[in-house]
mmCIF file of C-alpha atoms in Angstrom:
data_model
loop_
_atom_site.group_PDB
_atom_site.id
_atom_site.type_symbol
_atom_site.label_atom_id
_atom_site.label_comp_id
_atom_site.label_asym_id
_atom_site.label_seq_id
_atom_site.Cartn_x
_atom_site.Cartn_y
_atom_site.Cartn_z
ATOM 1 C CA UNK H 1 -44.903 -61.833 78.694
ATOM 2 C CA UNK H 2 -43.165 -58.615 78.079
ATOM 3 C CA UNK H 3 -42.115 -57.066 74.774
ATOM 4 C CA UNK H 4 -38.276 -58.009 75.675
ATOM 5 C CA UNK H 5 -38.312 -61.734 76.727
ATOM 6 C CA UNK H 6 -40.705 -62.091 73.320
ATOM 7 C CA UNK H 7 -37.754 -60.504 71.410
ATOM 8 C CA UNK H 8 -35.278 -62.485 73.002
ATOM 9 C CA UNK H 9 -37.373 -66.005 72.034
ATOM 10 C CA UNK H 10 -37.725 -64.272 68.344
ATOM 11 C CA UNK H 11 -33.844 -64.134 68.388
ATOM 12 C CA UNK H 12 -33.570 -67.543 69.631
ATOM 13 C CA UNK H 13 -35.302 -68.972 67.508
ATOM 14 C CA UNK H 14 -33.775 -67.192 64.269
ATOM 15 C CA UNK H 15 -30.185 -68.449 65.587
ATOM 16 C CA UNK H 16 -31.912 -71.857 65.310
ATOM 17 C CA UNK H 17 -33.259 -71.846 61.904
ATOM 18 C CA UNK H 18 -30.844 -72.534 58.926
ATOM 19 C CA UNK H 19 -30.153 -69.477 56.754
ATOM 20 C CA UNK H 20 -31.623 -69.782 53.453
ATOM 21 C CA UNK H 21 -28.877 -71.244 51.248
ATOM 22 C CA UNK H 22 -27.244 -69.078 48.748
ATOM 23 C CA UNK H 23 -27.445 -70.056 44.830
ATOM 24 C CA UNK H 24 -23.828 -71.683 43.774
ATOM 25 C CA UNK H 25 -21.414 -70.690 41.460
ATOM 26 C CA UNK H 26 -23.089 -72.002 38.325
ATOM 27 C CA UNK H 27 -20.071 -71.568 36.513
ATOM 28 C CA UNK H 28 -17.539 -73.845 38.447
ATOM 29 C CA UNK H 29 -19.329 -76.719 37.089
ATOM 30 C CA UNK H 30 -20.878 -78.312 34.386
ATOM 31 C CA UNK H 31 -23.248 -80.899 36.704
ATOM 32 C CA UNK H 32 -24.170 -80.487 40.005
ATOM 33 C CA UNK H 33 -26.389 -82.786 42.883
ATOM 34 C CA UNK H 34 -28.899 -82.044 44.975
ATOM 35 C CA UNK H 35 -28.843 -82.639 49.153
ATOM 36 C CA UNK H 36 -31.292 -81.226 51.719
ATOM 37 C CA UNK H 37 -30.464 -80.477 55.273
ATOM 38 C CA UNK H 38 -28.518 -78.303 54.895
ATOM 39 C CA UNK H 39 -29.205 -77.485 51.321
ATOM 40 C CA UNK H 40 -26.994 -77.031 49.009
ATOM 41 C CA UNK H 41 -25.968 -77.885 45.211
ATOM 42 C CA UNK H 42 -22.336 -80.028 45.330
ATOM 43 C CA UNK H 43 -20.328 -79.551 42.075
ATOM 44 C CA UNK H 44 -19.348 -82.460 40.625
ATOM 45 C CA UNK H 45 -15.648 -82.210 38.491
ATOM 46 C CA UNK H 46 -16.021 -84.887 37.029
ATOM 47 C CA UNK H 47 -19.363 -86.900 34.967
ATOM 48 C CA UNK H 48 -19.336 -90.491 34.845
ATOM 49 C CA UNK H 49 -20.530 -90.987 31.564
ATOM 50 C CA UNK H 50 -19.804 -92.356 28.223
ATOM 51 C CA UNK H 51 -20.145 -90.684 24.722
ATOM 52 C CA UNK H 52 -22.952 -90.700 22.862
ATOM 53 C CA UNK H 53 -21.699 -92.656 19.820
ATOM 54 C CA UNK H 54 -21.125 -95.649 21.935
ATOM 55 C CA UNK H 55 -24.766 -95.642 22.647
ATOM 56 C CA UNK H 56 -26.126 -98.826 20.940
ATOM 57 C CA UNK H 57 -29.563 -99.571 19.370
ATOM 58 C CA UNK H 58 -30.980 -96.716 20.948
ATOM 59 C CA UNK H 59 -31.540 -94.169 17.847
ATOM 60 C CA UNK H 60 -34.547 -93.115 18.052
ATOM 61 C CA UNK H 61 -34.698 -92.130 21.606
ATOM 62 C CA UNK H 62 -31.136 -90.548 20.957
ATOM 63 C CA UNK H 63 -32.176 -88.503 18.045
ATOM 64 C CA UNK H 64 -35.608 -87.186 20.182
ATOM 65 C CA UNK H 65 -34.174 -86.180 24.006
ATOM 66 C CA UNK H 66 -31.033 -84.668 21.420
ATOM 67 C CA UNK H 67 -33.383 -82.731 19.779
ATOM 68 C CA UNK H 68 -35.552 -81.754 23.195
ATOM 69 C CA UNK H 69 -32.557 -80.762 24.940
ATOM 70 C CA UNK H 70 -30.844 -78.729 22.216
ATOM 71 C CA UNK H 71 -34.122 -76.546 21.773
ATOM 72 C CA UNK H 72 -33.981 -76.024 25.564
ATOM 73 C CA UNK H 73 -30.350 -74.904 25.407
ATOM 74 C CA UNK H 74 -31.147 -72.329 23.106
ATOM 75 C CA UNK H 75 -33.632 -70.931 25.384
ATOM 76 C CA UNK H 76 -36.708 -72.542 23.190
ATOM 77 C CA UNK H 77 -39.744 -74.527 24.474
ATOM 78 C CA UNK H 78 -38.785 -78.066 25.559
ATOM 79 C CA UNK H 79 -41.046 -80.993 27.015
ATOM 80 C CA UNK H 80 -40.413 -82.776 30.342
ATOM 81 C CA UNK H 81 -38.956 -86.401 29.353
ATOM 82 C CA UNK H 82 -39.667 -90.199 31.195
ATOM 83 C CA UNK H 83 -37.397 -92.586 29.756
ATOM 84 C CA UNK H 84 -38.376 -95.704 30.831
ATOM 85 C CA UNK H 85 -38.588 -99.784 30.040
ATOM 86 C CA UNK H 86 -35.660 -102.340 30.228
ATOM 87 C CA UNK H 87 -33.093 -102.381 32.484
ATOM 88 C CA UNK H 88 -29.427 -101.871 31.689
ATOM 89 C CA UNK H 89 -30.934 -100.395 28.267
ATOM 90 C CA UNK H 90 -28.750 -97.049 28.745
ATOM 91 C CA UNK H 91 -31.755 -94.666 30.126
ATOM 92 C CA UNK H 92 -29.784 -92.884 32.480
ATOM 93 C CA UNK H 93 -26.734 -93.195 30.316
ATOM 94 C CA UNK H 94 -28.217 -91.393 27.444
ATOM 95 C CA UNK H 95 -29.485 -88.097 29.600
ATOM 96 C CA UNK H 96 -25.828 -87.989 30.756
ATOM 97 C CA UNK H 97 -24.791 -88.157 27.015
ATOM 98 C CA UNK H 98 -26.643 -85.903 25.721
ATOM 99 C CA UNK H 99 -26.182 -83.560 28.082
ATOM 100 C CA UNK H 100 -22.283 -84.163 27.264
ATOM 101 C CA UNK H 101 -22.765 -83.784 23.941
ATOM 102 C CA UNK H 102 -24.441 -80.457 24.297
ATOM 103 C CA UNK H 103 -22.635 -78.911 26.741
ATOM 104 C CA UNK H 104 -19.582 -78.013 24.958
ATOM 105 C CA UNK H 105 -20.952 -76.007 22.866
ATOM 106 C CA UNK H 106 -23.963 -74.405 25.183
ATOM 107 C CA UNK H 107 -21.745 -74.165 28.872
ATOM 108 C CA UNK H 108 -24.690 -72.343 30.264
ATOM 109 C CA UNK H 109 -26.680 -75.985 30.126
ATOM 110 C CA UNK H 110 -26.216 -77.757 33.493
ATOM 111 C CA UNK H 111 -27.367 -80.934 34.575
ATOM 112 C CA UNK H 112 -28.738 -81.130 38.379
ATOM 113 C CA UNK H 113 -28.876 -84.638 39.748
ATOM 114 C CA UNK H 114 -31.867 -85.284 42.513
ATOM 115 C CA UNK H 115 -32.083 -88.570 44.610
ATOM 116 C CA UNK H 116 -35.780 -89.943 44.837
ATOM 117 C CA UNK H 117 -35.649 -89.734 48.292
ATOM 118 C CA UNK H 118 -35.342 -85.891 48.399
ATOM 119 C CA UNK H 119 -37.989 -85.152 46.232
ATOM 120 C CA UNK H 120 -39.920 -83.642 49.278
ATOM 121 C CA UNK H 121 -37.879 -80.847 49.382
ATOM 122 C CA UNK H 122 -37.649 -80.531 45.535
ATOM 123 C CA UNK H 123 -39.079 -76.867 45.818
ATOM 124 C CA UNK H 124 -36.221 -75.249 47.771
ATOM 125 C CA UNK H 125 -33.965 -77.119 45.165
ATOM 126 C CA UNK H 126 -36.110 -75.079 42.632
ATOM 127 C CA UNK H 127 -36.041 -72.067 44.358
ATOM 128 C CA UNK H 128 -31.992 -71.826 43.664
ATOM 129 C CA UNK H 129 -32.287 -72.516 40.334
ATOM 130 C CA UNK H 130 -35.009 -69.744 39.238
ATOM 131 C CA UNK H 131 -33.665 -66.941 37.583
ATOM 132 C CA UNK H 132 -30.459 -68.187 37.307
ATOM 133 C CA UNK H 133 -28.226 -66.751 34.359
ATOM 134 C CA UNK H 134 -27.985 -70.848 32.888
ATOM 135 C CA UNK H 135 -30.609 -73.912 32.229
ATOM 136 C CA UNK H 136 -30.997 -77.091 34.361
ATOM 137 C CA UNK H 137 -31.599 -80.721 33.764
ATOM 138 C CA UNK H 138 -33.122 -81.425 36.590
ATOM 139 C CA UNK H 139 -32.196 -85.495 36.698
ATOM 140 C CA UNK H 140 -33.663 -88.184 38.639
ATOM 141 C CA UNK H 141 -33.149 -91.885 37.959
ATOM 142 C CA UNK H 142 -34.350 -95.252 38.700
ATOM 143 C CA UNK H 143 -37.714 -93.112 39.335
ATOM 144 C CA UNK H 144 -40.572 -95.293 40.407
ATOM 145 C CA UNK H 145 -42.926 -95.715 43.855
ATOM 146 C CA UNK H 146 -44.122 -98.087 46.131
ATOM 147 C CA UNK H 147 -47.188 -98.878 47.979
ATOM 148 C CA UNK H 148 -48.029 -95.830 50.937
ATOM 149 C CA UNK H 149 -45.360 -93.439 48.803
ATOM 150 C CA UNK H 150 -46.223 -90.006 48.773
ATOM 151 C CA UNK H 151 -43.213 -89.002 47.212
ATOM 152 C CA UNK H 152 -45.274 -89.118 43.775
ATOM 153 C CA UNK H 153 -47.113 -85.863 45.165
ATOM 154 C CA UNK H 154 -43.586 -83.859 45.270
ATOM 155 C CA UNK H 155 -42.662 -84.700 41.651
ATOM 156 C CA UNK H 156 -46.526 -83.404 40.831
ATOM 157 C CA UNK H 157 -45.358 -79.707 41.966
ATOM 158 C CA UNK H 158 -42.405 -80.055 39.814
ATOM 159 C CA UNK H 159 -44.475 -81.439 36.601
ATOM 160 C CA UNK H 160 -47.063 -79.093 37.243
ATOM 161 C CA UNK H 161 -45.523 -76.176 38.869
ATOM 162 C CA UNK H 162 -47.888 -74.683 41.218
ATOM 163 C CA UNK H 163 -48.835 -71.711 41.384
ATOM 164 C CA UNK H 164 -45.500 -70.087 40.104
ATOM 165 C CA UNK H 165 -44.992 -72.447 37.596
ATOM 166 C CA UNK H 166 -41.848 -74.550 36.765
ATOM 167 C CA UNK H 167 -39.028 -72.393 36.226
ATOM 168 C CA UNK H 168 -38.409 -71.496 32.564
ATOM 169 C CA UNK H 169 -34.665 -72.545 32.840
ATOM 170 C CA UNK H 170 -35.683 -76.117 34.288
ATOM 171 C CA UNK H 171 -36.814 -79.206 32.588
ATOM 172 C CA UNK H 172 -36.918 -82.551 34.446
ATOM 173 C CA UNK H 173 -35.309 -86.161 33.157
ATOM 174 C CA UNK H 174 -36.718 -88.693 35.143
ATOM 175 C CA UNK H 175 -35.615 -92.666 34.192
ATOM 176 C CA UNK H 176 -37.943 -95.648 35.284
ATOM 177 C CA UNK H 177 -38.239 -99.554 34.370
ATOM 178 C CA UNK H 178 -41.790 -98.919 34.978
ATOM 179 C CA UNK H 179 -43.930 -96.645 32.221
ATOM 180 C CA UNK H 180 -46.848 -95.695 35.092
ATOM 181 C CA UNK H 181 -44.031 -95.047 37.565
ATOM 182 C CA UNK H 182 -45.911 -97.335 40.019
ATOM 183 C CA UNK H 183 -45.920 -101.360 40.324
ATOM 184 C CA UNK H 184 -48.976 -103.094 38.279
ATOM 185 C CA UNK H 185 -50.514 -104.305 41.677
ATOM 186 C CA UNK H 186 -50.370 -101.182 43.243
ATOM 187 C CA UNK H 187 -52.533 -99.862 40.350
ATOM 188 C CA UNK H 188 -55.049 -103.078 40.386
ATOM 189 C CA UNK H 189 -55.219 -102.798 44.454
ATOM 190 C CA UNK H 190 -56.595 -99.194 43.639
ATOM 191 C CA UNK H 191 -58.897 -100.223 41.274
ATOM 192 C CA UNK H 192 -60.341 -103.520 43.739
ATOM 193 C CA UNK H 193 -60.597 -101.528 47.193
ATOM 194 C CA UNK H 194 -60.975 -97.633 46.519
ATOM 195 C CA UNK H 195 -64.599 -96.295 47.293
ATOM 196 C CA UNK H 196 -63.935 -94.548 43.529
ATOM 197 C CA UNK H 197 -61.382 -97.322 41.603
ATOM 198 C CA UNK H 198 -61.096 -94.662 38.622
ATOM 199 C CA UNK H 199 -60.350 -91.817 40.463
ATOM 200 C CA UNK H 200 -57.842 -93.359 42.931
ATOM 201 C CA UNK H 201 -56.277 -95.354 39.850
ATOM 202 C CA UNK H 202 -56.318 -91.865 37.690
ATOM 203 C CA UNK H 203 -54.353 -89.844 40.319
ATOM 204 C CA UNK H 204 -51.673 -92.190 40.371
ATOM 205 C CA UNK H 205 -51.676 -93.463 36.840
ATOM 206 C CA UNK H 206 -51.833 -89.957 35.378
ATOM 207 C CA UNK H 207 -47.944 -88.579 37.194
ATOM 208 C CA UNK H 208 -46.218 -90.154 33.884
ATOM 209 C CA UNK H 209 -48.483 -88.457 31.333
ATOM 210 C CA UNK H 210 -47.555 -85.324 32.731
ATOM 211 C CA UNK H 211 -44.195 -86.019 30.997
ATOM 212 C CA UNK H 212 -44.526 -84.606 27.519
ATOM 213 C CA UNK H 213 -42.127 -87.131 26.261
ATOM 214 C CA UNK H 214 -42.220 -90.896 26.688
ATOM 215 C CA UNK H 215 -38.942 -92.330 25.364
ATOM 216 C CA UNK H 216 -39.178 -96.501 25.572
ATOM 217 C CA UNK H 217 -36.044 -99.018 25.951
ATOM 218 C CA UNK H 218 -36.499 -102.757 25.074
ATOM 219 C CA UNK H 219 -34.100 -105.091 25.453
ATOM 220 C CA UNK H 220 -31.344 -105.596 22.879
ATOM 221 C CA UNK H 221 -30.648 -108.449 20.305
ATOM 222 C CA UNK H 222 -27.791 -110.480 19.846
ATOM 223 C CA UNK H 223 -26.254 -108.711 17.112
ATOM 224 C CA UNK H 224 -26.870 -105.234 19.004
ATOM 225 C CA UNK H 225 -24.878 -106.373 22.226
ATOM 226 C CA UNK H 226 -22.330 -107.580 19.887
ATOM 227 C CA UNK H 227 -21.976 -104.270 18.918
ATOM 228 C CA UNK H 228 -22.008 -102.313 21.773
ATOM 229 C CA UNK H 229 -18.954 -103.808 22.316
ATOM 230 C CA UNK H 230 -17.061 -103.681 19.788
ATOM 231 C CA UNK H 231 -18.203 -99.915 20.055
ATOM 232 C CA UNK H 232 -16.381 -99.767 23.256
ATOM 233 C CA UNK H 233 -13.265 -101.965 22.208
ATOM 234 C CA UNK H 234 -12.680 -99.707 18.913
ATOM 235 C CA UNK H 235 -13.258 -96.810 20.995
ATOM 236 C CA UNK H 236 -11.112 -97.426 24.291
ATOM 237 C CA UNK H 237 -8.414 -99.403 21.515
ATOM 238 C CA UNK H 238 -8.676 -102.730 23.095
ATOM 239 C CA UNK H 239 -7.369 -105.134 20.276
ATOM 240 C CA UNK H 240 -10.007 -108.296 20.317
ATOM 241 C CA UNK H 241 -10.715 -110.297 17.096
ATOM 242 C CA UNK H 242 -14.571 -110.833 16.295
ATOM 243 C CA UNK H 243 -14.688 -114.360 16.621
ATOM 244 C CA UNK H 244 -12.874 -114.356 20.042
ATOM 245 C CA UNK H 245 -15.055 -111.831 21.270
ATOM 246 C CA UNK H 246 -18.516 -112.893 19.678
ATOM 247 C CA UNK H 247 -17.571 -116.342 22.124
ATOM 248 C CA UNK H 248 -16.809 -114.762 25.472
ATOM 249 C CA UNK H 249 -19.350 -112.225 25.425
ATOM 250 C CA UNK H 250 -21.910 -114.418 24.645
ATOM 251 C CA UNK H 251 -20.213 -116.761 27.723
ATOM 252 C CA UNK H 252 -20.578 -113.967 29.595
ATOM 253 C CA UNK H 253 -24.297 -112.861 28.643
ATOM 254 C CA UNK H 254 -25.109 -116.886 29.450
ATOM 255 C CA UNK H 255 -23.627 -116.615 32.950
ATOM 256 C CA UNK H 256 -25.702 -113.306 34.039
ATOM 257 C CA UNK H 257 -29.055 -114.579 32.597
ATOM 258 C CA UNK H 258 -29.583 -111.380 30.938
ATOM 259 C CA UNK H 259 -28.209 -109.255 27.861
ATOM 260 C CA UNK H 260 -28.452 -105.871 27.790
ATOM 261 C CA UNK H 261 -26.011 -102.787 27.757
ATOM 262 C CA UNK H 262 -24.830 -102.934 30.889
ATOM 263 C CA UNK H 263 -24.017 -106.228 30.455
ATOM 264 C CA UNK H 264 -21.784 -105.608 27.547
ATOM 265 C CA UNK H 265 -19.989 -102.934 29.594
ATOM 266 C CA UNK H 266 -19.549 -104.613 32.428
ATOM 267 C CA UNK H 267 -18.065 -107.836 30.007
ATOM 268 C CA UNK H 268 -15.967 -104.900 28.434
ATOM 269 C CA UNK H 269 -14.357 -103.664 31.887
ATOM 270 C CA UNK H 270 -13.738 -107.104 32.478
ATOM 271 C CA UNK H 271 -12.112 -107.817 28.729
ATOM 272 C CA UNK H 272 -10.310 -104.243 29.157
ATOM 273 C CA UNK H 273 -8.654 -105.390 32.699
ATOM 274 C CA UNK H 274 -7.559 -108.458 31.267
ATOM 275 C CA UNK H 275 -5.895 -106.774 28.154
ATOM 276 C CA UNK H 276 -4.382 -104.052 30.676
ATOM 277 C CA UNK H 277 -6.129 -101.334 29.199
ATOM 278 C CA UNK H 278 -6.627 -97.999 31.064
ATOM 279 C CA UNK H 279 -10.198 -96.550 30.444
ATOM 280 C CA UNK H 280 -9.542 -92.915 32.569
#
């Protein structure tokens, strides 16, 4: 084959190929998500998310990923974070606080939503974000894996970092109801059919301690639902009297099976309709 039909297929095939995508303007945005094929980093105007005060029964967790993220927006040391446990606790509501509560006053923090899905291409998501003049919460919730998932392998580079390391302006939020990130008989198959049980078991088991922090969410109590929404009625001024409200939320609880935060909120949208009470 001659030197100029070679050039033309070289040609060809670089017309083919996607350019590499160019690195967003950081600063249009505040939060930003994550899609492959074509790559690229969508701005988002507008975070759904609800203020940290109205978080309920959640302190401690609060107070730590507060602390975390507010050394990493100064540009300080900060530990990789799995928040995980009960649903409807307010994981995934409490990175988006916190990053709300943080942002005003550090604009150069940014949070970067990625879909489990597209973890495989995490690294070219990575790639945009190093050496970037800001810092990234790199955010991906309702984290967990099933049986034949490989996807666990992708969020290892980004834990670990390979050989270039995780960028120094990244740290990753990931939210799970699951603390090992993988179902309990996933783990115990492991353990009854691999040739080495603690070795197969280890490689899977050990993804979450590669998080430095481990925040945990248990469901709430009576008296802590209660409050969560009268949290959100004092806050959103929807006029309710306790007693009134103590009986139809608890109705409400009865009829879903289930009390936790989302529960009060979604008894509170339902409460705030009824009153005719914009929340936007």
């Amino acid at each position: 084959m001659t030197k100029k039909a070679l050039r033309r297929i070289a040609d060809a095939l670089e017309r083919m190929s996607a350019p590499p995508a160019p690195a967003p303007d950081f600063s249009q945005a505040c939060a930003f998500v994550w899609h492959p094929d074509p790559d690229r980093l969508e701005p988002v105007a507008r975070v759904n998310r609800v203020d940290v005060g109205l978080l309920v029964g959640v302190d401690r967790s609060r107070d730590t990923l507060m602390a975390n993220t507010a050394q990493f927006a100064r540009g300080l040391p900060a530990n990789n974070a799995l928040l995980w446990g009960a649903r409807g606790m307010g994981k995934s509501s409490l990175v988006k606080a916190v990053h709300g509560a943080l942002s005003t006053d550090h604009p150069q923090l940014k949070i970067v939503e990625v879909q489990r899905e597209d973890l495989p291409t995490i690294g070219r998501c990575l790639n945009l974000l190093r050496g970037a003049d800001a810092r990234f919460i790199l955010f991906c919730d309702d984290l967990s894996f099933g049986h034949d998932d490989a996807h666990y392998k992708s969020l290892k580079a980004v834990l670990d970092g390979g050989i270039e390391g995780r960028p120094e302006n990244v740290v990753l939020y990931a939210t799970s109801n699951r603390r090992h990130l993988m179902p309990r008989d996933m783990i115990e198959n492991e353990r009854s059919t691999a040739i080495s049980p603690s070795e197969a078991v280890e490689e899977k088991v050990s993804l979450s301690d590669r998080f430095g922090l481990w925040l945990g969410f248990h469901p709430c109590d009576q008296d802590e639902y209660l409050a969560m929404i009268r949290g959100y009625c004092d806050a959103y001024g929807v006029a309710i009297d306790d007693a009134t409200l103590k009986v139809e939320a608890i109705e409400w609880q009865a009829t879903r099976g289930s009390r936790s935060g989302r529960v009060a909120w979604q008894y509170f949208i339902d409460l705030a309709g009824r009153r005719g009470v914009q929340l936007s």
